[in-house]
PDB file of C-alpha atoms in Angstrom:
ATOM      1  CA  UNK A   1      79.187 -15.815  18.374  1.00 75.00           C
ATOM      2  CA  UNK A   2      81.731 -13.404  19.818  1.00 78.00           C
ATOM      3  CA  UNK A   3      82.295 -10.915  16.960  1.00 76.00           C
ATOM      4  CA  UNK A   4      80.297 -10.726  13.712  1.00 76.00           C
ATOM      5  CA  UNK A   5      81.438  -7.290  12.529  1.00 76.00           C
ATOM      6  CA  UNK A   6      80.898  -6.552   8.812  1.00 72.00           C
ATOM      7  CA  UNK A   7      78.783  -9.689   8.572  1.00 78.00           C
ATOM      8  CA  UNK A   8      75.230 -10.607   7.665  1.00 79.00           C
ATOM      9  CA  UNK A   9      73.612 -12.524  10.545  1.00 86.00           C
ATOM     10  CA  UNK A  10      70.376 -14.249   9.491  1.00 87.00           C
ATOM     11  CA  UNK A  11      68.273 -17.307  10.329  1.00 88.00           C
ATOM     12  CA  UNK A  12      70.268 -18.203  13.422  1.00 90.00           C
ATOM     13  CA  UNK A  13      69.425 -19.048  16.997  1.00 91.00           C
ATOM     14  CA  UNK A  14      70.826 -20.078  20.351  1.00 94.00           C
ATOM     15  CA  UNK A  15      69.342 -21.766  23.392  1.00 95.00           C
ATOM     16  CA  UNK A  16      72.501 -21.586  25.533  1.00 94.00           C
ATOM     17  CA  UNK A  17      73.101 -19.473  28.630  1.00 96.00           C
ATOM     18  CA  UNK A  18      75.938 -16.951  28.329  1.00 93.00           C
ATOM     19  CA  UNK A  19      78.223 -15.830  31.156  1.00 91.00           C
ATOM     20  CA  UNK A  20      80.691 -12.935  30.865  1.00 85.00           C
ATOM     21  CA  UNK A  21      83.061 -12.147  33.719  1.00 79.00           C
ATOM     22  CA  UNK A  22      85.524  -9.305  34.172  1.00 62.00           C
ATOM     23  CA  UNK A  23      87.819 -11.929  35.716  1.00 60.00           C
ATOM     24  CA  UNK A  24      90.564  -9.585  36.924  1.00 51.00           C
ATOM     25  CA  UNK A  25      90.849  -7.640  33.649  1.00 54.00           C
ATOM     26  CA  UNK A  26      90.860  -3.842  33.389  1.00 55.00           C
ATOM     27  CA  UNK A  27      87.515  -3.688  31.620  1.00 54.00           C
ATOM     28  CA  UNK A  28      85.381  -0.695  32.578  1.00 53.00           C
ATOM     29  CA  UNK A  29      82.188  -2.075  34.192  1.00 50.00           C
ATOM     30  CA  UNK A  30      80.208   0.805  32.699  1.00 51.00           C
ATOM     31  CA  UNK A  31      81.301   0.750  29.058  1.00 54.00           C
ATOM     32  CA  UNK A  32      83.029  -2.581  28.361  1.00 63.00           C
ATOM     33  CA  UNK A  33      81.806  -6.134  28.117  1.00 74.00           C
ATOM     34  CA  UNK A  34      79.736  -6.885  24.974  1.00 87.00           C
ATOM     35  CA  UNK A  35      77.887 -10.130  25.636  1.00 92.00           C
ATOM     36  CA  UNK A  36      74.697 -11.357  23.979  1.00 94.00           C
ATOM     37  CA  UNK A  37      72.601 -14.493  23.832  1.00 95.00           C
ATOM     38  CA  UNK A  38      73.516 -14.923  20.149  1.00 95.00           C
ATOM     39  CA  UNK A  39      76.080 -12.224  19.250  1.00 94.00           C
ATOM     40  CA  UNK A  40      78.442 -10.346  21.547  1.00 90.00           C
ATOM     41  CA  UNK A  41      79.739  -7.590  19.255  1.00 89.00           C
ATOM     42  CA  UNK A  42      78.692  -6.670  15.719  1.00 87.00           C
ATOM     43  CA  UNK A  43      79.681  -3.395  14.059  1.00 84.00           C
ATOM     44  CA  UNK A  44      79.580  -2.297  10.437  1.00 80.00           C
ATOM     45  CA  UNK A  45      82.596  -0.293   9.298  1.00 73.00           C
ATOM     46  CA  UNK A  46      82.522   2.454   6.657  1.00 70.00           C
ATOM     47  CA  UNK A  47      83.098  -0.072   3.873  1.00 65.00           C
ATOM     48  CA  UNK A  48      80.163   0.451   1.434  1.00 63.00           C
ATOM     49  CA  UNK A  49      80.173  -3.271   0.590  1.00 64.00           C
ATOM     50  CA  UNK A  50      78.654  -3.957   4.012  1.00 60.00           C
ATOM     51  CA  UNK A  51      76.253  -1.014   4.186  1.00 59.00           C
ATOM     52  CA  UNK A  52      73.089  -3.120   3.915  1.00 64.00           C
ATOM     53  CA  UNK A  53      74.165  -6.001   6.134  1.00 71.00           C
ATOM     54  CA  UNK A  54      71.783  -6.545   9.023  1.00 81.00           C
ATOM     55  CA  UNK A  55      70.843  -8.890  11.848  1.00 88.00           C
ATOM     56  CA  UNK A  56      67.550 -10.506  10.858  1.00 89.00           C
ATOM     57  CA  UNK A  57      65.324 -13.457  11.701  1.00 89.00           C
ATOM     58  CA  UNK A  58      67.296 -14.602  14.726  1.00 92.00           C
ATOM     59  CA  UNK A  59      66.492 -15.673  18.267  1.00 93.00           C
ATOM     60  CA  UNK A  60      68.066 -16.424  21.635  1.00 95.00           C
ATOM     61  CA  UNK A  61      66.355 -18.121  24.566  1.00 95.00           C
ATOM     62  CA  UNK A  62      69.159 -18.444  27.118  1.00 96.00           C
ATOM     63  CA  UNK A  63      69.960 -16.136  30.039  1.00 97.00           C
ATOM     64  CA  UNK A  64      72.852 -13.671  29.769  1.00 96.00           C
ATOM     65  CA  UNK A  65      74.787 -12.965  32.959  1.00 94.00           C
ATOM     66  CA  UNK A  66      77.526 -10.314  32.986  1.00 91.00           C
ATOM     67  CA  UNK A  67      79.635  -9.950  36.119  1.00 85.00           C
ATOM     68  CA  UNK A  68      81.052  -6.427  36.554  1.00 83.00           C
ATOM     69  CA  UNK A  69      80.759  -5.611  32.837  1.00 84.00           C
ATOM     70  CA  UNK A  70      78.188  -3.925  30.628  1.00 87.00           C
ATOM     71  CA  UNK A  71      76.768  -3.832  27.079  1.00 92.00           C
ATOM     72  CA  UNK A  72      74.798  -7.026  27.624  1.00 95.00           C
ATOM     73  CA  UNK A  73      71.655  -8.031  25.750  1.00 96.00           C
ATOM     74  CA  UNK A  74      69.388 -11.023  25.405  1.00 97.00           C
ATOM     75  CA  UNK A  75      70.216 -11.297  21.685  1.00 96.00           C
ATOM     76  CA  UNK A  76      73.126  -8.904  20.993  1.00 96.00           C
ATOM     77  CA  UNK A  77      75.550  -7.149  23.329  1.00 94.00           C
ATOM     78  CA  UNK A  78      76.749  -4.228  21.166  1.00 92.00           C
ATOM     79  CA  UNK A  79      75.731  -3.391  17.592  1.00 91.00           C
ATOM     80  CA  UNK A  80      75.286  -0.555  15.098  1.00 88.00           C
ATOM     81  CA  UNK A  81      73.457  -2.782  12.615  1.00 88.00           C
ATOM     82  CA  UNK A  82      69.749  -2.835  11.875  1.00 89.00           C
ATOM     83  CA  UNK A  83      67.977  -5.638  13.736  1.00 93.00           C
ATOM     84  CA  UNK A  84      64.693  -7.037  12.439  1.00 91.00           C
ATOM     85  CA  UNK A  85      62.349  -9.999  12.894  1.00 90.00           C
ATOM     86  CA  UNK A  86      64.268 -11.213  15.932  1.00 92.00           C
ATOM     87  CA  UNK A  87      63.573 -11.950  19.581  1.00 93.00           C
ATOM     88  CA  UNK A  88      65.084 -12.899  22.929  1.00 95.00           C
ATOM     89  CA  UNK A  89      63.375 -14.567  25.872  1.00 94.00           C
ATOM     90  CA  UNK A  90      66.141 -14.947  28.457  1.00 97.00           C
ATOM     91  CA  UNK A  91      66.846 -12.783  31.503  1.00 98.00           C
ATOM     92  CA  UNK A  92      69.795 -10.372  31.306  1.00 97.00           C
ATOM     93  CA  UNK A  93      71.920  -9.242  34.264  1.00 95.00           C
ATOM     94  CA  UNK A  94      74.883  -6.846  34.149  1.00 92.00           C
ATOM     95  CA  UNK A  95      76.313  -3.495  35.178  1.00 89.00           C
ATOM     96  CA  UNK A  96      75.433  -0.868  32.551  1.00 90.00           C
ATOM     97  CA  UNK A  97      73.675  -0.764  29.157  1.00 93.00           C
ATOM     98  CA  UNK A  98      71.546  -3.819  29.853  1.00 95.00           C
ATOM     99  CA  UNK A  99      68.719  -4.636  27.444  1.00 96.00           C
ATOM    100  CA  UNK A 100      66.290  -7.488  26.990  1.00 97.00           C
ATOM    101  CA  UNK A 101      67.171  -7.584  23.279  1.00 97.00           C
ATOM    102  CA  UNK A 102      70.293  -5.396  22.832  1.00 97.00           C
ATOM    103  CA  UNK A 103      72.677  -3.930  25.386  1.00 95.00           C
ATOM    104  CA  UNK A 104      73.862  -0.976  23.279  1.00 94.00           C
ATOM    105  CA  UNK A 105      72.570  -0.146  19.807  1.00 91.00           C
ATOM    106  CA  UNK A 106      72.798   2.613  17.213  1.00 86.00           C
ATOM    107  CA  UNK A 107      70.854   0.859  14.437  1.00 85.00           C
ATOM    108  CA  UNK A 108      67.204   0.566  13.441  1.00 89.00           C
ATOM    109  CA  UNK A 109      65.112  -1.927  15.443  1.00 93.00           C
ATOM    110  CA  UNK A 110      62.093  -3.366  13.621  1.00 91.00           C
ATOM    111  CA  UNK A 111      59.632  -6.205  14.236  1.00 89.00           C
ATOM    112  CA  UNK A 112      61.507  -7.536  17.260  1.00 92.00           C
ATOM    113  CA  UNK A 113      60.798  -8.176  20.923  1.00 92.00           C
ATOM    114  CA  UNK A 114      62.140  -9.300  24.289  1.00 94.00           C
ATOM    115  CA  UNK A 115      60.312 -11.064  27.107  1.00 93.00           C
ATOM    116  CA  UNK A 116      63.039 -11.570  29.719  1.00 96.00           C
ATOM    117  CA  UNK A 117      63.766  -9.440  32.783  1.00 97.00           C
ATOM    118  CA  UNK A 118      66.620  -6.918  32.608  1.00 95.00           C
ATOM    119  CA  UNK A 119      68.699  -6.175  35.722  1.00 93.00           C
ATOM    120  CA  UNK A 120      71.450  -3.560  35.977  1.00 91.00           C
ATOM    121  CA  UNK A 121      72.906  -0.554  37.762  1.00 87.00           C
ATOM    122  CA  UNK A 122      72.245   2.011  35.010  1.00 86.00           C
ATOM    123  CA  UNK A 123      70.974   2.352  31.429  1.00 90.00           C
ATOM    124  CA  UNK A 124      68.519  -0.533  31.736  1.00 92.00           C
ATOM    125  CA  UNK A 125      65.903  -1.097  29.033  1.00 94.00           C
ATOM    126  CA  UNK A 126      63.299  -3.738  28.387  1.00 94.00           C
ATOM    127  CA  UNK A 127      64.347  -3.793  24.727  1.00 96.00           C
ATOM    128  CA  UNK A 128      67.561  -1.703  24.515  1.00 95.00           C
ATOM    129  CA  UNK A 129      69.752  -0.527  27.373  1.00 94.00           C
ATOM    130  CA  UNK A 130      71.537   2.355  25.642  1.00 92.00           C
ATOM    131  CA  UNK A 131      70.939   3.900  22.203  1.00 90.00           C
ATOM    132  CA  UNK A 132      74.077   5.671  20.992  1.00 84.00           C
ATOM    133  CA  UNK A 133      72.778   8.109  18.383  1.00 79.00           C
ATOM    134  CA  UNK A 134      74.844   8.159  15.185  1.00 71.00           C
ATOM    135  CA  UNK A 135      72.312   9.808  12.858  1.00 68.00           C
ATOM    136  CA  UNK A 136      69.700  12.559  13.030  1.00 66.00           C
ATOM    137  CA  UNK A 137      66.863  10.040  13.466  1.00 74.00           C
ATOM    138  CA  UNK A 138      66.561   6.954  15.659  1.00 80.00           C
ATOM    139  CA  UNK A 139      63.836   4.503  14.583  1.00 89.00           C
ATOM    140  CA  UNK A 140      62.197   1.740  16.600  1.00 92.00           C
ATOM    141  CA  UNK A 141      59.068   0.154  15.151  1.00 89.00           C
ATOM    142  CA  UNK A 142      56.797  -2.857  15.615  1.00 87.00           C
ATOM    143  CA  UNK A 143      58.453  -3.897  18.849  1.00 89.00           C
ATOM    144  CA  UNK A 144      57.677  -4.738  22.444  1.00 89.00           C
ATOM    145  CA  UNK A 145      59.231  -5.726  25.756  1.00 92.00           C
ATOM    146  CA  UNK A 146      57.326  -7.591  28.447  1.00 89.00           C
ATOM    147  CA  UNK A 147      59.958  -8.408  31.074  1.00 93.00           C
ATOM    148  CA  UNK A 148      60.391  -6.561  34.357  1.00 92.00           C
ATOM    149  CA  UNK A 149      63.171  -4.010  34.904  1.00 90.00           C
ATOM    150  CA  UNK A 150      65.196  -4.498  38.064  1.00 88.00           C
ATOM    151  CA  UNK A 151      67.231  -1.350  38.606  1.00 84.00           C
ATOM    152  CA  UNK A 152      69.816  -1.483  41.358  1.00 75.00           C
ATOM    153  CA  UNK A 153      71.368   1.959  40.823  1.00 68.00           C
ATOM    154  CA  UNK A 154      70.158   5.537  41.294  1.00 65.00           C
ATOM    155  CA  UNK A 155      67.475   7.182  39.107  1.00 64.00           C
ATOM    156  CA  UNK A 156      70.220   9.279  37.490  1.00 68.00           C
ATOM    157  CA  UNK A 157      71.264   6.081  35.724  1.00 73.00           C
ATOM    158  CA  UNK A 158      67.972   5.966  33.770  1.00 82.00           C
ATOM    159  CA  UNK A 159      65.754   3.025  32.937  1.00 87.00           C
ATOM    160  CA  UNK A 160      62.973   2.637  30.389  1.00 88.00           C
ATOM    161  CA  UNK A 161      60.533  -0.008  29.250  1.00 90.00           C
ATOM    162  CA  UNK A 162      61.723   0.167  25.635  1.00 92.00           C
ATOM    163  CA  UNK A 163      64.996   2.163  25.919  1.00 92.00           C
ATOM    164  CA  UNK A 164      66.936   2.978  29.081  1.00 90.00           C
ATOM    165  CA  UNK A 165      69.007   5.918  27.817  1.00 87.00           C
ATOM    166  CA  UNK A 166      69.469   7.853  24.586  1.00 86.00           C
ATOM    167  CA  UNK A 167      72.991   9.281  24.208  1.00 84.00           C
ATOM    168  CA  UNK A 168      73.112  12.092  21.640  1.00 80.00           C
ATOM    169  CA  UNK A 169      75.485  14.912  20.693  1.00 74.00           C
ATOM    170  CA  UNK A 170      73.436  16.788  18.100  1.00 76.00           C
ATOM    171  CA  UNK A 171      69.789  17.514  17.347  1.00 80.00           C
ATOM    172  CA  UNK A 172      68.030  14.171  17.151  1.00 82.00           C
ATOM    173  CA  UNK A 173      64.531  12.853  16.505  1.00 84.00           C
ATOM    174  CA  UNK A 174      63.434   9.643  18.192  1.00 84.00           C
ATOM    175  CA  UNK A 175      60.770   7.884  16.124  1.00 87.00           C
ATOM    176  CA  UNK A 176      58.932   5.049  17.875  1.00 88.00           C
ATOM    177  CA  UNK A 177      55.948   3.443  16.156  1.00 86.00           C
ATOM    178  CA  UNK A 178      53.725   0.560  17.254  1.00 83.00           C
ATOM    179  CA  UNK A 179      55.562  -0.418  20.404  1.00 85.00           C
ATOM    180  CA  UNK A 180      54.655  -1.264  23.954  1.00 85.00           C
ATOM    181  CA  UNK A 181      56.075  -2.221  27.334  1.00 88.00           C
ATOM    182  CA  UNK A 182      54.043  -4.466  29.631  1.00 85.00           C
ATOM    183  CA  UNK A 183      56.534  -5.081  32.436  1.00 86.00           C
ATOM    184  CA  UNK A 184      57.138  -3.275  35.712  1.00 84.00           C
ATOM    185  CA  UNK A 185      59.916  -1.280  37.382  1.00 82.00           C
ATOM    186  CA  UNK A 186      61.451  -2.646  40.560  1.00 79.00           C
ATOM    187  CA  UNK A 187      61.257   0.742  42.284  1.00 68.00           C
ATOM    188  CA  UNK A 188      58.832   3.628  41.924  1.00 60.00           C
ATOM    189  CA  UNK A 189      61.795   5.999  41.513  1.00 63.00           C
ATOM    190  CA  UNK A 190      62.129   4.853  37.918  1.00 60.00           C
ATOM    191  CA  UNK A 191      58.435   4.929  37.017  1.00 52.00           C
ATOM    192  CA  UNK A 192      58.748   8.541  35.875  1.00 53.00           C
ATOM    193  CA  UNK A 193      61.011   7.495  33.037  1.00 65.00           C
ATOM    194  CA  UNK A 194      58.209   5.423  31.526  1.00 75.00           C
ATOM    195  CA  UNK A 195      59.074   3.503  28.385  1.00 81.00           C
ATOM    196  CA  UNK A 196      61.766   5.753  26.885  1.00 82.00           C
ATOM    197  CA  UNK A 197      64.079   6.604  29.766  1.00 81.00           C
ATOM    198  CA  UNK A 198      65.447  10.108  29.189  1.00 77.00           C
ATOM    199  CA  UNK A 199      63.474  10.128  25.908  1.00 72.00           C
ATOM    200  CA  UNK A 200      60.439  10.896  28.076  1.00 68.00           C
ATOM    201  CA  UNK A 201      62.071  14.255  28.812  1.00 65.00           C
ATOM    202  CA  UNK A 202      62.456  16.022  25.414  1.00 63.00           C
ATOM    203  CA  UNK A 203      65.004  18.835  25.276  1.00 73.00           C
ATOM    204  CA  UNK A 204      66.073  21.494  22.797  1.00 74.00           C
ATOM    205  CA  UNK A 205      68.103  18.840  20.961  1.00 78.00           C
ATOM    206  CA  UNK A 206      65.850  15.855  21.516  1.00 78.00           C
ATOM    207  CA  UNK A 207      62.581  15.533  19.601  1.00 82.00           C
ATOM    208  CA  UNK A 208      60.245  12.610  20.187  1.00 81.00           C
ATOM    209  CA  UNK A 209      57.803  11.325  17.558  1.00 84.00           C
ATOM    210  CA  UNK A 210      55.492   8.588  18.852  1.00 81.00           C
ATOM    211  CA  UNK A 211      52.683   6.675  17.168  1.00 81.00           C
ATOM    212  CA  UNK A 212      50.714   4.006  19.029  1.00 77.00           C
ATOM    213  CA  UNK A 213      53.197   3.548  21.842  1.00 80.00           C
ATOM    214  CA  UNK A 214      51.944   2.167  25.151  1.00 78.00           C
ATOM    215  CA  UNK A 215      52.935   1.191  28.654  1.00 77.00           C
ATOM    216  CA  UNK A 216      50.414  -1.256  30.023  1.00 70.00           C
ATOM    217  CA  UNK A 217      50.176  -4.031  32.563  1.00 54.00           C
ATOM    218  CA  UNK A 218      47.919  -6.039  30.231  1.00 52.00           C
ATOM    219  CA  UNK A 219      48.620  -6.102  26.493  1.00 51.00           C
ATOM    220  CA  UNK A 220      45.167  -7.612  25.890  1.00 53.00           C
ATOM    221  CA  UNK A 221      43.671  -4.224  26.704  1.00 53.00           C
ATOM    222  CA  UNK A 222      45.386  -2.657  23.709  1.00 49.00           C
ATOM    223  CA  UNK A 223      43.434  -2.640  20.481  1.00 47.00           C
ATOM    224  CA  UNK A 224      46.429  -2.118  18.246  1.00 47.00           C
ATOM    225  CA  UNK A 225      49.735  -3.746  19.180  1.00 50.00           C
ATOM    226  CA  UNK A 226      52.242  -6.116  17.643  1.00 51.00           C
ATOM    227  CA  UNK A 227      52.328  -9.654  18.979  1.00 54.00           C
ATOM    228  CA  UNK A 228      54.388 -12.776  18.197  1.00 55.00           C
ATOM    229  CA  UNK A 229      52.981 -14.903  15.412  1.00 54.00           C
ATOM    230  CA  UNK A 230      52.370 -18.521  16.320  1.00 55.00           C
ATOM    231  CA  UNK A 231      54.197 -21.542  14.923  1.00 50.00           C
ATOM    232  CA  UNK A 232      57.220 -19.706  13.598  1.00 48.00           C
ATOM    233  CA  UNK A 233      60.886 -19.860  14.626  1.00 46.00           C
ATOM    234  CA  UNK A 234      62.138 -17.246  14.783  1.00 47.00           C
ATOM    235  CA  UNK A 235      58.794 -15.720  15.591  1.00 47.00           C
ATOM    236  CA  UNK A 236      57.686 -12.766  13.515  1.00 49.00           C
ATOM    237  CA  UNK A 237      55.171 -10.154  14.584  1.00 52.00           C
ATOM    238  CA  UNK A 238      51.696  -9.308  13.459  1.00 49.00           C
ATOM    239  CA  UNK A 239      49.370  -6.443  14.260  1.00 49.00           C
ATOM    240  CA  UNK A 240      46.373  -7.193  16.437  1.00 45.00           C
ATOM    241  CA  UNK A 241      43.236  -6.708  14.266  1.00 40.00           C
TER     242      UNK A 241
END
């Protein structure tokens, strides 16, 4: 689906590979593109009739390949909607804002995961490439990413196991609960960014609130994480007892 703005997206899935190409256009390879395994672009406007619309109980299993464009995700390319009970398993390749689940997001992420590798020049995240902060609190809960991050740019471009980069213009609190990353970084230069990219470096304006958040090479070593439930499509998550 190319554009699902002001829409409710539920109980949907795709198994197709997606290819997005700049193809001679004047698209900015850093900020333009918007390609996802299920949805390319989905934004809620200020219309109160759509305030509670979300992206829920969806999946995508195909690879997403973006040539010279960004905002590419395994499930959604660009969105400000809440995403819940959803997952993506395909690999994602692009320029900037590349995420295993979402390329660029400013909505709540809950009970969702990504297992594919994410490859990009900058703002690369196992779950979300770039979080554009639109409120005082950013919330990610009950989520994980297990794919590897292949970062072809410089460390200044940021990469993170859950989020590559947080972009914020006012005092913000990042709240991440019950989440983990079990993949690897392609170069040791990015290891210092851990699972939250620049969120691992709190500033005067950036507060970080974490509860049971892990970076591990083996999720079986964790006593309390969220894992995919068996025999369900889309798969939901449950907490390890």
